[in-house]
Coordinates of C-alpha atoms and ligand atoms in Angstrom, one line a residue:
Chain A
X11 CA 55.5 6.7 -75.4
X12 CA 54.7 2.9 -76.3
X13 CA 55.3 0.5 -73.4
X14 CA 54.5 -3.4 -74.6
X15 CA 51.3 -4.8 -71.6
X16 CA 50.8 -8.1 -70.5
X17 CA 47.8 -8.1 -68.3
X18 CA 47.7 -11.8 -67.5
X19 CA 44.3 -13.8 -66.8
X20 CA 43.9 -12.8 -63.2
X21 CA 43.7 -8.9 -64.3
X22 CA 41.5 -9.7 -67.1
X23 CA 38.5 -11.3 -64.5
X24 CA 39.5 -11.1 -60.3
X25 CA 41.8 -8.6 -60.7
X26 CA 39.5 -6.4 -63.1
X27 CA 40.8 -3.2 -60.6
X28 CA 44.4 -3.8 -61.1
X29 CA 44.4 -3.1 -64.7
X30 CA 41.6 -0.5 -64.9
X31 CA 44.0 1.4 -62.2
X32 CA 47.2 0.8 -64.3
X33 CA 45.7 2.1 -67.6
X34 CA 44.4 5.0 -65.7
X35 CA 47.7 6.2 -64.7
X36 CA 49.5 5.2 -67.8
X37 CA 47.2 7.9 -69.3
X38 CA 47.7 10.5 -66.5
X39 CA 51.3 10.1 -67.9
X40 CA 51.1 9.8 -71.9
X41 CA 52.1 6.0 -71.6
X42 CA 50.6 3.6 -74.2
X43 CA 50.3 0.8 -73.0
X44 CA 50.1 -1.9 -76.2
X45 CA 48.8 -5.1 -75.0
X46 CA 50.7 -8.0 -76.4
X47 CA 48.2 -9.5 -79.3
X48 CA 46.7 -12.9 -78.8
X49 CA 48.5 -13.5 -75.4
X50 CA 47.7 -16.7 -73.5
X51 CA 48.3 -17.6 -69.6
X52 CA 51.7 -18.2 -68.8
X53 CA 51.2 -21.2 -66.8
X54 CA 51.8 -20.0 -63.6
X55 CA 52.4 -22.8 -60.3
X56 CA 49.9 -25.5 -62.3
X57 CA 52.8 -25.5 -65.5
X58 CA 55.6 -25.6 -63.2
X59 CA 54.3 -28.1 -61.0
X60 CA 53.4 -30.6 -63.6
X61 CA 55.6 -30.0 -66.9
X62 CA 58.8 -28.7 -66.7
X63 CA 58.8 -27.7 -70.7
X64 CA 54.6 -26.6 -70.4
X65 CA 55.9 -24.0 -68.1
X66 CA 58.6 -22.6 -70.3
X67 CA 56.4 -22.7 -73.4
X68 CA 53.8 -21.3 -72.1
X69 CA 55.7 -17.8 -71.2
X70 CA 57.9 -18.3 -73.7
X71 CA 55.2 -18.0 -76.3
X72 CA 54.4 -15.1 -74.9
X73 CA 57.8 -13.2 -75.3
X74 CA 57.9 -14.4 -78.8
X75 CA 54.4 -12.8 -79.7
X76 CA 56.2 -9.3 -78.1
X77 CA 59.1 -9.6 -80.4
X78 CA 57.2 -10.0 -83.4
X79 CA 55.4 -7.0 -82.4
X80 CA 58.7 -5.1 -82.4
X81 CA 57.9 -4.3 -78.6
X82 CA 61.4 -4.2 -76.2
X83 CA 60.0 -3.4 -72.7
X84 CA 57.1 -5.5 -71.9
X85 CA 55.5 -4.6 -68.4
X86 CA 53.9 -7.2 -66.2
X87 CA 52.0 -5.8 -63.7
X88 CA 51.0 -9.5 -62.0
X89 CA 54.0 -10.5 -59.8
X90 CA 53.1 -14.2 -60.5
X91 CA 53.7 -13.6 -64.0
X92 CA 56.0 -11.1 -63.9
X93 CA 58.2 -14.2 -62.1
X94 CA 57.5 -17.0 -64.2
X95 CA 58.4 -14.7 -67.3
X96 CA 61.4 -13.5 -65.6
X97 CA 62.4 -16.9 -65.1
X98 CA 62.2 -18.6 -68.4
X99 CA 63.8 -15.8 -70.0
X100 CA 66.9 -16.6 -67.4
X101 CA 66.6 -20.3 -68.2
X102 CA 66.5 -19.8 -71.9
X103 CA 69.7 -17.7 -71.8
X104 CA 71.3 -19.4 -70.4
X105 CA 70.8 -22.9 -72.2
X106 CA 71.1 -22.3 -75.9
X107 CA 69.8 -26.1 -77.1
X108 CA 67.0 -25.7 -74.2
X109 CA 66.1 -22.4 -76.4
X110 CA 65.9 -24.4 -79.4
X111 CA 63.9 -26.9 -78.2
X112 CA 61.1 -24.5 -76.8
X113 CA 61.0 -22.3 -80.1
X114 CA 60.2 -25.7 -81.9
X115 CA 57.6 -26.5 -79.3
X116 CA 55.8 -22.8 -79.8
X117 CA 56.7 -22.7 -83.4
X118 CA 58.1 -19.3 -83.1
X119 CA 61.0 -17.4 -83.3
X120 CA 62.7 -16.6 -79.9
X121 CA 65.4 -14.6 -79.5
X122 CA 65.1 -13.1 -75.8
X123 CA 65.5 -9.6 -76.5
X124 CA 62.5 -8.3 -74.6
X125 CA 62.9 -6.5 -71.3
X126 CA 60.4 -7.9 -68.6
X127 CA 59.5 -4.9 -66.4
X128 CA 57.4 -5.7 -63.1
X129 CA 55.2 -2.9 -61.7
X130 CA 57.6 -1.1 -59.6
X131 CA 60.3 -1.2 -62.7
X132 CA 57.7 0.4 -64.9
X133 CA 56.9 3.2 -62.6
X134 CA 60.2 3.7 -61.8
X135 CA 61.5 3.9 -65.8
X136 CA 58.6 6.1 -66.8
X137 CA 56.6 7.6 -64.3
X138 CA 58.8 8.3 -60.9
X139 CA 60.7 11.8 -62.4
X140 CA 57.4 13.3 -63.5
X141 CA 55.2 11.6 -60.4
X142 CA 55.8 14.2 -57.6
X143 CA 55.0 17.2 -59.4
X144 CA 51.6 15.7 -60.3
X145 CA 50.6 14.7 -56.7
X146 CA 47.6 17.0 -55.9
X147 CA 46.2 14.7 -53.3
X148 CA 48.9 13.3 -50.8
X149 CA 47.7 9.6 -49.8
X150 CA 48.7 10.6 -46.4
X151 CA 48.2 7.6 -44.4
X152 CA 49.9 4.6 -42.4
X153 CA 50.9 2.3 -45.4
X154 CA 52.4 -1.0 -45.0
X155 CA 53.8 -2.1 -48.7
X156 CA 53.7 -6.1 -49.1
X157 CA 55.8 -7.2 -51.6
X158 CA 55.4 -10.7 -51.4
X159 CA 57.6 -13.3 -52.7
X160 CA 57.4 -13.5 -56.3
X161 CA 58.2 -9.8 -56.9
X162 CA 62.0 -9.8 -55.0
X163 CA 62.7 -13.5 -55.5
X164 CA 64.6 -15.4 -56.7
X165 CA 67.0 -12.7 -56.3
X166 CA 69.8 -14.2 -58.2
X167 CA 67.5 -14.1 -60.8
X168 CA 65.3 -10.9 -60.5
X169 CA 68.4 -9.1 -59.3
X170 CA 65.3 -6.4 -58.5
X171 CA 65.4 -5.2 -54.6
X172 CA 66.2 -6.2 -51.5
X173 CA 65.0 -9.3 -50.5
X174 CA 64.4 -9.1 -46.9
X175 CA 63.4 -5.3 -46.5
X176 CA 62.6 -3.9 -49.8
X177 CA 62.3 -0.4 -50.3
X178 CA 61.1 0.1 -54.1
X179 CA 57.4 0.6 -53.0
X180 CA 58.1 2.2 -49.8
X181 CA 59.8 4.9 -52.0
X182 CA 57.1 5.3 -54.3
X183 CA 54.6 5.5 -51.4
X184 CA 56.2 8.4 -49.5
X185 CA 56.7 10.2 -53.1
X186 CA 52.9 10.4 -53.1
X187 CA 52.7 11.5 -50.0
X188 CA 52.1 8.5 -47.2
X189 CA 54.0 7.0 -44.2
X190 CA 55.2 3.8 -45.1
X191 CA 55.3 1.8 -42.5
X192 CA 58.9 -0.3 -41.4
X193 CA 57.3 -3.7 -40.4
X194 CA 58.0 -7.7 -40.6
X195 CA 56.2 -9.3 -42.8
X196 CA 57.0 -7.3 -46.1
X197 CA 58.5 -10.2 -48.0
X198 CA 56.6 -13.6 -45.9
X199 CA 54.6 -15.6 -48.2
X200 CA 50.4 -15.3 -48.2
X201 CA 49.7 -18.8 -49.1
X202 CA 50.3 -18.0 -53.2
X203 CA 47.9 -20.4 -55.0
X204 CA 47.0 -22.0 -52.7
X205 CA 43.6 -20.1 -51.7
X206 CA 41.2 -23.0 -52.8
X207 CA 42.8 -26.2 -52.5
X208 CA 44.0 -25.0 -48.8
X209 CA 42.1 -22.4 -47.8
X210 CA 43.2 -23.0 -44.5
X211 CA 46.9 -22.6 -45.2
X212 CA 46.3 -19.3 -46.6
X213 CA 44.4 -18.3 -44.0
X214 CA 47.3 -18.8 -41.3
X215 CA 49.7 -17.3 -43.4
X216 CA 47.9 -14.1 -44.4
X217 CA 46.6 -13.8 -41.1
X218 CA 49.9 -13.5 -39.8
X219 CA 50.5 -10.7 -42.4
X220 CA 47.6 -8.4 -41.6
X221 CA 48.0 -9.0 -37.4
X222 CA 51.5 -7.2 -37.6
X223 CA 50.1 -4.5 -40.5
X224 CA 47.4 -3.7 -38.0
X225 CA 49.6 -4.4 -35.0
X226 CA 51.9 -1.4 -36.1
X227 CA 48.9 0.8 -37.0
X228 CA 49.0 0.6 -40.6
X229 CA 45.7 2.0 -42.0
X230 CA 46.3 0.5 -45.4
X231 CA 48.0 -2.1 -47.1
X232 CA 49.5 -1.7 -50.9
X233 CA 50.3 -4.8 -52.9
X234 CA 51.6 -5.4 -56.4
X235 CA 50.2 -8.8 -57.2
X236 CA 46.7 -10.0 -58.0
X237 CA 47.7 -13.0 -56.1
X238 CA 48.7 -11.2 -52.6
X239 CA 45.5 -8.9 -53.4
X240 CA 42.9 -11.8 -53.5
X241 CA 44.3 -13.5 -50.3
X242 CA 44.4 -10.5 -48.1
X243 CA 41.2 -9.1 -49.4
X244 CA 38.6 -11.6 -50.7
X245 CA 40.2 -14.4 -48.0
X246 CA 39.4 -11.6 -45.3
X247 CA 36.7 -13.6 -43.7
X248 CA 38.4 -16.7 -43.2
X249 CA 41.4 -14.0 -41.9
X250 CA 39.3 -12.8 -39.3
X251 CA 38.3 -16.3 -38.0
X252 CA 41.6 -17.5 -37.8
X253 CA 42.7 -14.7 -36.0
X254 CA 39.6 -14.3 -34.2
X255 CA 39.8 -10.1 -34.4
X256 CA 38.1 -8.2 -37.3
X257 CA 40.2 -6.5 -39.5
X258 CA 39.1 -4.1 -41.7
X259 CA 41.9 -2.1 -43.3
X260 CA 41.9 -1.7 -47.1
X261 CA 44.1 -3.8 -49.3
X262 CA 45.1 -1.2 -52.6
X263 CA 47.3 -1.8 -55.7
X264 CA 50.5 0.6 -55.6
X265 CA 48.7 1.8 -59.0
X266 CA 45.6 2.5 -57.1
X267 CA 47.8 4.4 -54.6
X268 CA 49.4 6.4 -57.0
X269 CA 46.1 6.9 -58.9
X270 CA 44.6 8.4 -55.9
X271 CA 47.3 10.5 -55.3
X272 CA 47.5 12.6 -58.6
X273 CA 43.6 13.1 -58.7
X274 CA 41.8 9.8 -59.9
X275 CA 38.7 9.4 -58.6
X276 CA 38.0 5.9 -57.0
X277 CA 35.7 4.2 -59.3
X278 CA 37.8 4.9 -62.5
X279 CA 40.7 3.0 -60.3
X280 CA 38.1 0.4 -59.6
X281 CA 38.2 0.9 -55.7
X282 CA 34.4 -0.4 -55.5
X283 CA 35.8 -3.8 -56.4
X284 CA 37.6 -4.8 -53.6
X285 CA 36.1 -7.2 -51.1
X286 CA 37.1 -5.3 -48.1
X287 CA 35.7 -2.0 -48.6
X288 CA 37.6 1.0 -49.0
X289 CA 36.7 3.4 -46.5
X290 CA 40.0 5.5 -45.8
X291 CA 39.2 8.9 -43.8
X292 CA 39.4 12.0 -45.9
X293 CA 42.8 13.7 -44.1
X294 CA 43.7 17.1 -43.7
X295 CA 46.7 17.1 -46.1
X296 CA 44.2 15.8 -49.1
X297 CA 42.1 19.3 -48.7
X298 CA 45.6 21.8 -48.7
X299 CA 48.0 22.2 -52.0
X300 CA 51.0 20.2 -51.1
X301 CA 53.2 23.3 -51.4
X302 CA 52.0 25.1 -48.6
X303 CA 50.8 22.0 -46.4
X304 CA 51.5 23.9 -42.8
X305 CA 52.1 20.4 -40.8
X306 CA 55.6 20.6 -40.5
X307 CA 55.7 24.4 -39.4
X308 CA 53.7 23.0 -36.6
X309 CA 55.8 20.9 -35.4
X310 CA 59.4 22.6 -35.4
X311 CA 57.2 25.3 -33.2
X312 CA 56.0 22.6 -30.8
X313 CA 59.8 21.4 -30.3
X314 CA 61.2 24.8 -30.1
X315 CA 58.6 25.7 -27.2
Chain B
X8 CA 92.6 -40.6 -64.9
X9 CA 89.5 -43.0 -64.2
X10 CA 87.1 -41.1 -66.4
X11 CA 85.9 -43.8 -68.1
X12 CA 84.8 -44.9 -65.1
X13 CA 83.0 -42.6 -63.6
X14 CA 81.0 -42.6 -66.6
X15 CA 80.1 -46.2 -66.5
X16 CA 78.2 -46.1 -63.0
X17 CA 74.2 -45.9 -63.5
X18 CA 72.9 -42.5 -63.2
X19 CA 71.6 -42.0 -59.3
X20 CA 68.3 -39.9 -58.1
X21 CA 70.8 -37.4 -56.9
X22 CA 72.7 -37.6 -60.7
X23 CA 69.8 -36.8 -62.5
X24 CA 68.7 -33.8 -59.7
X25 CA 72.0 -32.5 -60.5
X26 CA 71.5 -33.0 -64.3
X27 CA 68.1 -31.4 -64.3
X28 CA 68.0 -28.7 -61.4
X29 CA 71.9 -28.1 -60.7
X30 CA 71.2 -29.1 -56.9
X31 CA 74.3 -30.7 -55.4
X32 CA 72.3 -32.6 -52.9
X33 CA 75.5 -33.4 -50.6
X34 CA 76.6 -29.2 -50.7
X35 CA 74.0 -29.3 -47.7
X36 CA 75.3 -29.3 -44.2
X37 CA 72.1 -29.3 -42.3
X38 CA 71.7 -25.4 -40.7
X39 CA 68.0 -25.6 -41.0
X40 CA 67.7 -22.2 -42.0
X41 CA 65.5 -23.6 -45.2
X42 CA 62.9 -25.2 -42.7
X43 CA 62.9 -22.5 -40.5
X44 CA 61.8 -19.5 -43.5
X45 CA 59.7 -22.5 -44.7
X46 CA 56.3 -20.4 -44.3
X47 CA 54.5 -24.4 -44.4
X48 CA 57.0 -26.4 -43.0
X49 CA 54.9 -26.9 -40.0
X50 CA 52.5 -28.5 -42.3
X51 CA 55.3 -31.2 -43.8
X52 CA 56.2 -34.5 -42.9
X53 CA 59.6 -33.5 -43.8
X54 CA 60.5 -29.8 -43.5
X55 CA 62.9 -28.9 -46.2
X56 CA 66.1 -29.6 -44.7
X57 CA 64.9 -33.0 -43.8
X58 CA 64.3 -33.4 -47.7
X59 CA 67.8 -32.4 -48.3
X60 CA 69.0 -35.0 -45.3
X61 CA 66.9 -38.0 -46.8
X62 CA 68.3 -37.3 -50.5
X63 CA 71.5 -37.6 -49.0
X64 CA 71.3 -41.2 -47.7
X65 CA 70.2 -42.1 -51.2
X66 CA 68.2 -44.9 -49.3
X67 CA 65.6 -46.2 -51.8
X68 CA 62.9 -46.2 -49.2
X69 CA 63.8 -42.4 -48.3
X70 CA 62.9 -41.1 -51.8
X71 CA 59.7 -43.5 -52.2
X72 CA 58.7 -41.3 -49.0
X73 CA 59.1 -38.6 -50.7
X74 CA 57.4 -39.4 -53.8
X75 CA 54.5 -40.3 -52.1
X76 CA 54.6 -37.3 -49.3
X77 CA 52.4 -34.5 -48.8
X78 CA 55.4 -32.2 -48.6
X79 CA 56.3 -31.9 -52.1
X80 CA 52.8 -30.7 -52.9
X81 CA 52.4 -28.5 -49.8
X82 CA 55.7 -26.3 -51.3
X83 CA 54.1 -23.3 -52.8
X84 CA 57.3 -22.0 -54.6
X85 CA 58.0 -19.3 -52.3
X86 CA 61.8 -19.4 -52.4
X87 CA 62.5 -18.5 -49.1
X88 CA 64.4 -21.7 -48.6
X89 CA 66.6 -20.7 -51.3
X90 CA 67.0 -17.3 -50.9
X91 CA 68.3 -17.7 -47.0
X92 CA 70.3 -21.1 -47.7
X93 CA 74.1 -20.5 -47.2
X94 CA 75.1 -22.7 -50.1
X95 CA 72.5 -21.3 -53.0
X96 CA 70.9 -24.6 -52.6
X97 CA 67.8 -24.8 -55.3
X98 CA 65.2 -26.2 -53.3
X99 CA 62.1 -24.8 -55.4
X100 CA 63.7 -26.1 -58.4
X101 CA 64.1 -29.5 -56.5
X102 CA 60.7 -29.4 -55.4
X103 CA 59.3 -29.2 -59.1
X104 CA 61.6 -32.2 -59.9
X105 CA 60.3 -34.1 -57.2
X106 CA 56.6 -33.0 -57.8
X107 CA 56.9 -33.9 -61.7
X108 CA 58.2 -37.4 -61.0
X109 CA 55.8 -38.2 -58.5
X110 CA 53.2 -37.3 -60.8
X111 CA 54.7 -39.4 -63.8
X112 CA 55.1 -42.3 -61.5
X113 CA 51.7 -42.0 -60.6
X114 CA 53.0 -41.6 -56.8
X115 CA 51.2 -38.6 -55.5
X116 CA 49.9 -38.6 -52.3
X117 CA 46.0 -39.2 -52.1
X118 CA 45.6 -36.1 -50.1
X119 CA 47.4 -34.0 -52.5
X120 CA 44.2 -34.9 -54.5
X121 CA 42.8 -31.3 -54.2
X122 CA 46.0 -29.6 -55.1
X123 CA 46.2 -31.4 -58.2
X124 CA 43.1 -31.4 -59.6
X125 CA 43.6 -27.5 -59.1
X126 CA 46.5 -28.0 -61.4
X127 CA 45.1 -29.8 -63.5
X128 CA 41.8 -27.9 -64.0
X129 CA 43.8 -24.6 -64.2
X130 CA 46.0 -26.1 -67.2
X131 CA 42.7 -28.0 -68.8
X132 CA 41.5 -24.1 -69.0
X133 CA 44.4 -22.8 -70.7
X134 CA 44.6 -25.7 -72.9
X135 CA 40.9 -25.4 -74.2
X136 CA 40.7 -21.5 -74.6
X137 CA 44.6 -20.5 -74.2
X138 CA 43.8 -18.9 -70.7
X139 CA 42.7 -19.0 -67.8
X140 CA 39.0 -19.2 -67.0
X141 CA 38.2 -18.5 -63.6
X142 CA 34.8 -19.1 -63.6
X143 CA 35.5 -22.3 -65.7
X144 CA 38.0 -23.0 -63.4
X145 CA 36.2 -23.0 -60.6
X146 CA 33.2 -25.5 -62.1
X147 CA 35.6 -28.0 -63.2
X148 CA 37.6 -27.9 -59.4
X149 CA 34.5 -28.5 -58.0
X150 CA 33.6 -31.9 -60.2
X151 CA 36.8 -33.3 -60.0
X152 CA 37.1 -33.0 -56.2
X153 CA 33.1 -33.0 -55.2
X154 CA 34.0 -29.9 -52.8
X155 CA 30.9 -28.7 -53.5
X156 CA 30.0 -25.9 -50.7
X157 CA 33.3 -24.4 -50.2
X158 CA 33.9 -21.3 -52.7
X159 CA 30.0 -20.6 -53.3
X160 CA 29.9 -17.9 -50.5
X161 CA 32.3 -16.0 -52.4
X162 CA 31.3 -16.2 -56.1
X163 CA 28.3 -13.5 -56.4
X164 CA 30.3 -11.2 -54.8
X165 CA 33.0 -11.3 -57.3
X166 CA 30.2 -11.4 -59.8
X167 CA 28.5 -8.3 -58.7
X168 CA 31.9 -6.4 -58.2
X169 CA 32.7 -7.4 -62.0
X170 CA 34.9 -9.9 -61.2
X171 CA 34.2 -13.2 -62.4
X172 CA 33.2 -13.6 -66.7
X173 CA 30.7 -15.3 -67.0
X174 CA 32.1 -16.6 -70.6
X175 CA 35.2 -17.2 -71.4
X176 CA 37.7 -15.5 -74.1
X177 CA 39.2 -17.8 -76.2
X178 CA 42.3 -16.5 -78.3
X179 CA 42.6 -17.0 -81.7
X180 CA 45.8 -19.1 -81.3
X181 CA 44.2 -21.8 -79.3
X182 CA 45.0 -24.2 -81.7
X183 CA 48.5 -23.4 -81.5
X184 CA 48.7 -23.5 -77.4
X185 CA 46.5 -27.2 -77.8
X186 CA 49.7 -28.2 -80.0
X187 CA 51.9 -26.8 -77.4
X188 CA 50.2 -29.3 -74.8
X189 CA 50.3 -31.9 -77.6
X190 CA 54.4 -31.3 -77.9
X191 CA 54.8 -31.5 -74.1
X192 CA 53.2 -34.6 -73.2
X193 CA 54.9 -37.6 -72.8
X194 CA 52.5 -40.5 -74.7
X195 CA 53.5 -43.3 -72.6
X196 CA 53.1 -41.4 -69.4
X197 CA 49.5 -40.1 -70.9
X198 CA 47.7 -36.9 -70.6
X199 CA 48.6 -34.1 -68.1
Ligands
SF4_417 S1 50.3 -16.0 -62.8 FE1 48.3 -16.0 -63.1 S2 47.2 -14.5 -64.1 FE2 49.0 -14.7 -64.5 S3 48.9 -15.3 -66.7 FE3 49.3 -17.0 -65.4 S4 47.3 -17.4 -64.6 FE4 46.9 -15.9 -65.7
SF4_418 S1 52.9 -13.4 -51.3 FE1 51.5 -14.6 -52.2 S2 51.0 -14.1 -53.8 FE2 52.0 -12.9 -53.2 S3 53.8 -13.4 -54.4 FE3 53.9 -14.4 -52.5 S4 52.7 -16.0 -52.9 FE4 52.6 -14.9 -54.6
SF4_419 S1 69.4 -23.9 -45.7 FE1 70.6 -25.2 -47.0 S2 72.1 -25.5 -46.4 FE2 70.7 -25.4 -44.8 S3 69.9 -27.5 -44.1 FE3 68.8 -25.8 -46.0 S4 69.6 -27.0 -47.8 FE4 71.0 -27.5 -46.2
SF4_420 S1 60.0 -22.8 -51.7 FE1 58.8 -24.2 -50.5 S2 60.2 -25.4 -49.4 FE2 61.4 -23.9 -50.0 S3 60.4 -22.3 -48.2 FE3 58.8 -22.1 -49.9 S4 57.6 -23.7 -49.4 FE4 59.3 -24.4 -48.7

């Protein structure tokens, strides 16, 4: 199975472990990820803040290159890139003359035929059916699934998951053997690209997110975006200073969680690259095969007694 | 009817907003849900619902205040306001529009310098290499703002963890990218 792959800049640098874990996971399920040749940056926040045509042209070039390769599905694991590509595809679809103008700016044919998939849509389309049978080490942790903004908003364009209490990632975590907890900050903003220019804002917003997660006994927070990851992980010293607390639970990518569950090792998944050390305790469930897990039986006996 | 009359009156800012972003300013009925959900409202001089109200007045003084505000640069495009607005008013696109207008008219708030410098360093990196080069971005941003100490603390750890590339990756089509930058820049308004 071949699927187009747009890593985006952060997966080549600060979020290297996201790429490592997505690639490793795809391999387990025999999916070949084909990187879009000579892809460019999508322009992110900087482009749409300063220049509209630029913010349309950079993502359009990426999709045009994919079309030229005959790629129909592009998986875009960075939520920020996913959001930009999806919005541009939508805007060019709605306005044919704008689409023509952009095609002339990028000097490539642009039809808008590629499907843009975020990491969860990709997993659901290509992996979920075969996931449970491959789980050998259930991810038995209280897990807070953090979706952030760009994966679910704006709903009118992305039409992905529910905006206030999305479930798609929770379902995946449960299939991986985890306990996806209910919490209040699933889609609150972490401060986005303000990490360098307004660190205090990021510390406050990300701090509130982390506080709610630990108050509800989360042992780990799971994300699907390198920007969310770096704000919650790399900015932890600033977060802890803001909260005047010492929160040390790790932030994992959803691809790392599923990777661990199907038996990939920590190094392959790049767990060593996080700033907040990942030292999750080994749980009994991880040592016994899933089928003969005794826990539920014990519980019913207790209830009956 | 008076169609000809409608087309002769001059294009107001609110007309331009409607054309460029689809936002009909007068649809806002000031419920305040946008400001309640906005993660940075507490840091803004004018929370999103007040921005809407100020535009509704069509008072040039209010428009001037908005163009020179920090508010428009503090908005992180989280899309919460649009998601919760009962009238589906696209405030994030409106904020983009106001930022671009403020930037072109050289009216940006002096305190927004750090944010804008960051955007510019970011775009420079793309213009030059085709991609974002994180280490170059940080160095370029520091040069622009003089904020030398901040962030130096995490850089060595990032490097050890293999998160910072010592050399940029240049894409083959970077001339094509430079051509895109050229085409989208308005000659009169100068470089991005
Ligand atoms: S959003 Fe970030 S990672 Fe994605 S392409 Fe743009 S700059 Fe690169
Ligand atoms: S939560 Fe933060 S990084 Fe994540 S999508 Fe929102 S703004 Fe982006
Ligand atoms: S939520 Fe919508 S209608 Fe309510 S104040 Fe904000 S913009 Fe106006
Ligand atoms: S998009 Fe901007 S104005 Fe709207 S809620 Fe987010 S930060 Fe506030």
